[in-house]
Amino acid sequence: QETTLSLYDVVDRIENERFLIPQFQRGWQWDEDRPVLLFDSLFTGVFIGSIVIGPPTFDLWVREIDNRPRSGLGSGRRLREWEVTAQEFIDSRQGGQDKALVLDGQQRITSIYRVFNGIEKVYFNCKKDLDINNLPTTVVDLMESVSRTTDEDGFYIPLDMVYELKNEIRARRVRRYNDHLGNLAYFNQQSPQQQQQTCDIMEHIAEQIDRFFSDATVSRQTQLNTTLDMFLKYFERSNS
Protein backbone atom coordinates (compact mmCIF):
# COMPACT_ATOMS: atom_id res chain seq x y z
CA GLN A 1 0.00 0.00 0.00
CA GLU A 2 1.56 3.31 -1.14
CA THR A 3 0.54 6.80 0.01
CA THR A 4 2.25 10.17 0.46
CA LEU A 5 3.03 12.30 3.49
CA SER A 6 4.11 15.90 3.94
CA LEU A 7 7.41 16.68 5.65
CA TYR A 8 5.39 18.14 8.52
CA ASP A 9 3.47 14.84 8.77
CA VAL A 10 6.74 12.91 9.00
CA VAL A 11 8.02 15.01 11.90
CA ASP A 12 4.64 14.92 13.66
CA ARG A 13 4.61 11.11 13.50
CA ILE A 14 8.12 10.98 14.93
CA GLU A 15 7.30 13.35 17.79
CA ASN A 16 4.13 11.44 18.63
CA GLU A 17 5.93 8.07 18.47
CA ARG A 18 3.90 6.82 15.53
CA PHE A 19 7.08 6.16 13.53
CA LEU A 20 9.27 3.87 15.64
CA ILE A 21 12.89 2.84 15.08
CA PRO A 22 13.69 -0.83 15.87
CA GLN A 23 16.33 -1.08 18.57
CA PHE A 24 18.58 -3.36 16.52
CA GLN A 25 18.53 -1.23 13.38
CA ARG A 26 21.77 0.67 12.81
CA GLY A 27 21.85 4.20 14.15
CA TRP A 28 21.75 7.49 12.28
CA GLN A 29 25.04 7.76 10.37
CA TRP A 30 24.76 10.53 7.80
CA ASP A 31 27.51 13.12 7.62
CA GLU A 32 26.80 16.88 7.62
CA ASP A 33 26.45 17.13 3.84
CA ARG A 34 23.80 14.43 3.39
CA PRO A 35 20.87 16.38 4.96
CA VAL A 36 21.73 19.29 2.64
CA LEU A 37 21.63 17.00 -0.39
CA LEU A 38 18.35 15.52 0.84
CA PHE A 39 16.62 18.90 0.98
CA ASP A 40 18.16 19.96 -2.31
CA SER A 41 16.62 16.84 -3.86
CA LEU A 42 13.27 17.56 -2.26
CA PHE A 43 13.18 21.17 -3.45
CA THR A 44 14.26 20.29 -6.99
CA GLY A 45 11.86 17.37 -7.35
CA VAL A 46 14.39 14.53 -7.29
CA PHE A 47 12.80 11.32 -5.97
CA ILE A 48 14.34 10.44 -2.60
CA GLY A 49 12.90 6.94 -2.39
CA SER A 50 9.97 5.65 -0.36
CA ILE A 51 9.76 5.39 3.40
CA VAL A 52 8.83 1.79 4.13
CA ILE A 53 6.89 1.16 7.33
CA GLY A 54 4.99 -1.75 8.79
CA PRO A 55 3.05 -2.70 11.94
CA PRO A 56 4.72 -5.84 13.34
CA THR A 57 2.90 -8.97 14.42
CA PHE A 58 5.35 -9.51 17.28
CA ASP A 59 6.68 -7.70 20.37
CA LEU A 60 9.98 -5.85 20.08
CA TRP A 61 12.15 -3.09 21.51
CA VAL A 62 12.37 0.30 19.84
CA ARG A 63 14.41 3.47 20.43
CA GLU A 64 13.81 7.17 20.12
CA ILE A 65 14.90 9.14 17.06
CA ASP A 66 18.49 10.36 17.29
CA ASN A 67 18.05 13.94 18.53
CA ARG A 68 21.55 14.33 19.97
CA PRO A 69 23.97 17.04 18.82
CA ARG A 70 26.90 15.85 16.74
CA SER A 71 29.39 17.01 19.36
CA GLY A 72 29.57 18.60 22.77
CA LEU A 73 27.13 18.32 25.65
CA GLY A 74 24.61 15.54 25.14
CA SER A 75 26.26 14.03 22.07
CA GLY A 76 27.04 10.80 23.93
CA ARG A 77 23.68 10.49 25.65
CA ARG A 78 22.12 7.04 25.50
CA LEU A 79 18.93 7.06 23.44
CA ARG A 80 15.75 6.02 25.21
CA GLU A 81 14.60 2.46 24.51
CA TRP A 82 11.33 0.74 25.35
CA GLU A 83 9.34 -2.37 24.49
CA VAL A 84 6.25 -2.22 22.31
CA THR A 85 3.86 -5.16 22.05
CA ALA A 86 2.07 -6.37 18.94
CA GLN A 87 -1.20 -5.58 20.69
CA GLU A 88 -0.16 -1.93 21.06
CA PHE A 89 0.23 -1.68 17.31
CA ILE A 90 -3.20 -3.24 16.80
CA ASP A 91 -4.77 -0.88 19.35
CA SER A 92 -3.10 2.14 17.73
CA ARG A 93 -4.59 1.27 14.32
CA GLN A 94 -8.03 0.84 15.82
CA GLY A 95 -7.64 4.18 17.59
CA GLY A 96 -6.57 5.96 14.39
CA GLN A 97 -2.94 6.43 15.45
CA ASP A 98 -1.45 3.66 13.24
CA LYS A 99 1.94 3.22 14.92
CA ALA A 100 4.47 1.44 12.70
CA LEU A 101 8.10 0.42 12.49
CA VAL A 102 10.36 2.26 10.07
CA LEU A 103 11.71 -0.62 7.98
CA ASP A 104 13.53 1.51 5.42
CA GLY A 105 14.18 5.27 5.49
CA GLN A 106 15.54 5.92 8.98
CA GLN A 107 18.41 8.09 7.70
CA ARG A 108 16.05 10.28 5.67
CA ILE A 109 13.33 10.82 8.28
CA THR A 110 15.91 11.38 11.03
CA SER A 111 17.57 14.04 8.88
CA ILE A 112 14.24 15.77 8.23
CA TYR A 113 13.52 15.76 11.96
CA ARG A 114 16.97 17.08 12.88
CA VAL A 115 16.87 19.87 10.28
CA PHE A 116 13.41 21.04 11.33
CA ASN A 117 14.48 21.10 14.97
CA GLY A 118 17.72 22.97 14.25
CA ILE A 119 20.03 20.12 15.27
CA GLU A 120 21.36 20.12 11.72
CA LYS A 121 21.51 23.64 10.27
CA VAL A 122 20.39 23.83 6.66
CA TYR A 123 19.87 27.15 4.87
CA PHE A 124 17.65 28.05 1.93
CA ASN A 125 19.68 30.55 -0.09
CA CYS A 126 17.32 32.90 -1.92
CA LYS A 127 17.85 34.38 -5.35
CA LYS A 128 18.82 38.04 -5.19
CA ASP A 129 17.43 39.13 -8.56
CA LEU A 130 13.75 38.47 -7.82
CA ASP A 131 11.17 40.94 -9.15
CA ILE A 132 8.81 42.03 -6.36
CA ASN A 133 6.04 42.42 -8.97
CA ASN A 134 6.51 38.97 -10.48
CA LEU A 135 7.55 36.55 -7.74
CA PRO A 136 7.61 32.82 -8.58
CA THR A 137 5.33 30.56 -6.56
CA THR A 138 7.53 27.45 -6.61
CA VAL A 139 10.45 27.01 -4.24
CA VAL A 140 12.83 25.82 -6.93
CA ASP A 141 12.40 29.13 -8.80
CA LEU A 142 13.03 31.11 -5.60
CA MET A 143 16.09 29.09 -4.58
CA GLU A 144 19.69 29.83 -5.41
CA SER A 145 20.99 26.82 -3.47
CA VAL A 146 20.77 24.86 -0.21
CA SER A 147 23.74 24.82 2.15
CA ARG A 148 24.88 24.07 5.71
CA THR A 149 26.91 27.28 5.94
CA THR A 150 26.20 30.85 4.82
CA ASP A 151 28.10 33.51 2.91
CA GLU A 152 28.94 36.84 4.51
CA ASP A 153 26.68 38.69 2.07
CA GLY A 154 24.11 35.90 1.79
CA PHE A 155 20.34 36.23 1.47
CA TYR A 156 19.01 33.14 3.21
CA ILE A 157 16.55 31.68 5.70
CA PRO A 158 17.23 28.73 8.06
CA LEU A 159 14.79 25.91 7.41
CA ASP A 160 14.23 25.37 11.12
CA MET A 161 12.90 28.93 11.36
CA VAL A 162 10.16 28.11 8.87
CA TYR A 163 9.26 25.02 10.88
CA GLU A 164 9.32 26.89 14.19
CA LEU A 165 6.92 29.55 12.88
CA LYS A 166 4.53 27.28 10.99
CA ASN A 167 1.66 27.74 13.47
CA GLU A 168 2.31 31.39 14.37
CA ILE A 169 0.07 34.23 13.28
CA ARG A 170 1.29 36.31 10.35
CA ALA A 171 2.34 39.33 12.45
CA ARG A 172 4.70 37.21 14.56
CA ARG A 173 6.12 35.45 11.53
CA VAL A 174 6.80 38.72 9.76
CA ARG A 175 8.46 40.17 12.86
CA ARG A 176 10.80 37.18 13.13
CA TYR A 177 11.66 37.30 9.43
CA ASN A 178 12.41 41.02 9.68
CA ASP A 179 14.56 40.47 12.78
CA HIS A 180 16.43 37.78 10.86
CA LEU A 181 16.99 40.11 7.91
CA GLY A 182 18.33 42.76 10.28
CA ASN A 183 21.28 40.43 10.98
CA LEU A 184 22.22 40.08 7.30
CA ALA A 185 24.84 42.33 5.71
CA TYR A 186 23.02 41.95 2.39
CA PHE A 187 19.94 43.62 3.93
CA ASN A 188 21.77 46.32 5.88
CA GLN A 189 23.54 47.58 2.76
CA GLN A 190 20.22 48.41 1.09
CA SER A 191 18.23 51.64 0.98
CA PRO A 192 15.01 51.84 3.07
CA GLN A 193 12.92 51.25 -0.05
CA GLN A 194 14.98 48.23 -1.03
CA GLN A 195 14.76 46.89 2.52
CA GLN A 196 10.96 47.04 2.43
CA GLN A 197 10.94 45.09 -0.81
CA THR A 198 13.37 42.55 0.63
CA CYS A 199 11.10 42.09 3.68
CA ASP A 200 8.15 41.43 1.37
CA ILE A 201 10.22 39.01 -0.71
CA MET A 202 11.40 37.15 2.39
CA GLU A 203 7.85 36.75 3.63
CA HIS A 204 6.79 35.38 0.24
CA ILE A 205 9.70 32.92 0.13
CA ALA A 206 9.05 31.67 3.66
CA GLU A 207 5.37 31.23 2.82
CA GLN A 208 6.22 29.13 -0.24
CA ILE A 209 8.67 26.98 1.74
CA ASP A 210 6.03 26.44 4.43
CA ARG A 211 3.51 25.48 1.76
CA PHE A 212 6.00 23.07 0.24
CA PHE A 213 6.60 21.43 3.63
CA SER A 214 2.83 21.10 4.06
CA ASP A 215 2.33 19.36 0.71
CA ALA A 216 2.51 15.59 0.35
CA THR A 217 5.99 15.06 -1.07
CA VAL A 218 7.26 11.91 0.69
CA SER A 219 6.28 8.50 -0.63
CA ARG A 220 5.27 5.98 2.04
CA GLN A 221 4.89 2.25 1.49
CA THR A 222 3.14 0.26 4.18
CA GLN A 223 3.84 -3.44 4.62
CA LEU A 224 0.73 -4.74 6.36
CA ASN A 225 1.15 -7.36 9.09
CA THR A 226 4.94 -7.35 9.14
CA THR A 227 6.06 -10.81 10.22
CA LEU A 228 9.31 -11.54 12.01
CA ASP A 229 10.78 -13.07 8.82
CA MET A 230 9.88 -9.96 6.80
CA PHE A 231 11.31 -7.71 9.50
CA LEU A 232 14.59 -9.66 9.55
CA LYS A 233 14.94 -9.26 5.78
CA TYR A 234 14.57 -5.47 6.04
CA PHE A 235 16.86 -5.44 9.05
CA GLU A 236 19.57 -7.31 7.14
CA ARG A 237 19.27 -4.95 4.16
CA SER A 238 19.28 -1.74 6.23
CA ASN A 239 22.35 -2.84 8.19
CA SER A 240 24.34 -4.05 5.20
mmCIF file of N, CA, C and O in Angstrom, residues 116 159-168 176:
data_model
loop_
_atom_site.group_PDB
_atom_site.id
_atom_site.type_symbol
_atom_site.label_atom_id
_atom_site.label_comp_id
_atom_site.label_asym_id
_atom_site.label_seq_id
_atom_site.Cartn_x
_atom_site.Cartn_y
_atom_site.Cartn_z
ATOM 1 N N PHE A 116 14.541 20.231 10.880
ATOM 2 C CA PHE A 116 13.410 21.036 11.332
ATOM 3 C C PHE A 116 13.571 21.495 12.775
ATOM 4 O O PHE A 116 13.049 22.550 13.151
ATOM 5 N N LEU A 159 16.006 26.699 7.553
ATOM 6 C CA LEU A 159 14.787 25.906 7.407
ATOM 7 C C LEU A 159 14.098 25.653 8.743
ATOM 8 O O LEU A 159 12.869 25.543 8.794
ATOM 9 N N ASP A 160 14.874 25.584 9.824
ATOM 10 C CA ASP A 160 14.234 25.367 11.124
ATOM 11 C C ASP A 160 13.404 26.573 11.557
ATOM 12 O O ASP A 160 12.458 26.432 12.339
ATOM 13 N N MET A 161 13.707 27.761 11.041
ATOM 14 C CA MET A 161 12.900 28.935 11.361
ATOM 15 C C MET A 161 11.504 28.806 10.742
ATOM 16 O O MET A 161 10.500 29.140 11.375
ATOM 17 N N VAL A 162 11.454 28.307 9.513
ATOM 18 C CA VAL A 162 10.157 28.105 8.866
ATOM 19 C C VAL A 162 9.324 27.109 9.665
ATOM 20 O O VAL A 162 8.133 27.317 9.895
ATOM 21 N N TYR A 163 9.973 26.030 10.097
ATOM 22 C CA TYR A 163 9.257 25.018 10.882
ATOM 23 C C TYR A 163 8.790 25.581 12.222
ATOM 24 O O TYR A 163 7.652 25.362 12.639
ATOM 25 N N GLU A 164 9.649 26.318 12.878
ATOM 26 C CA GLU A 164 9.324 26.890 14.186
ATOM 27 C C GLU A 164 8.116 27.817 14.115
ATOM 28 O O GLU A 164 7.300 27.876 15.048
ATOM 29 N N LEU A 165 7.969 28.539 13.003
ATOM 30 C CA LEU A 165 6.924 29.555 12.881
ATOM 31 C C LEU A 165 5.676 29.062 12.157
ATOM 32 O O LEU A 165 4.760 29.845 11.906
ATOM 33 N N LYS A 166 5.597 27.775 11.858
ATOM 34 C CA LYS A 166 4.525 27.281 10.989
ATOM 35 C C LYS A 166 3.126 27.512 11.555
ATOM 36 O O LYS A 166 2.167 27.656 10.799
ATOM 37 N N ASN A 167 2.987 27.559 12.869
ATOM 38 C CA ASN A 167 1.662 27.744 13.469
ATOM 39 C C ASN A 167 1.462 29.142 14.064
ATOM 40 O O ASN A 167 0.455 29.390 14.737
ATOM 41 N N GLU A 168 2.413 30.033 13.830
ATOM 42 C CA GLU A 168 2.314 31.386 14.374
ATOM 43 C C GLU A 168 1.428 32.266 13.487
ATOM 44 O O GLU A 168 1.306 32.028 12.277
ATOM 45 N N ARG A 176 9.607 38.033 13.039
ATOM 46 C CA ARG A 176 10.797 37.175 13.125
ATOM 47 C C ARG A 176 11.615 37.232 11.841
ATOM 48 O O ARG A 176 12.851 37.262 11.881
#
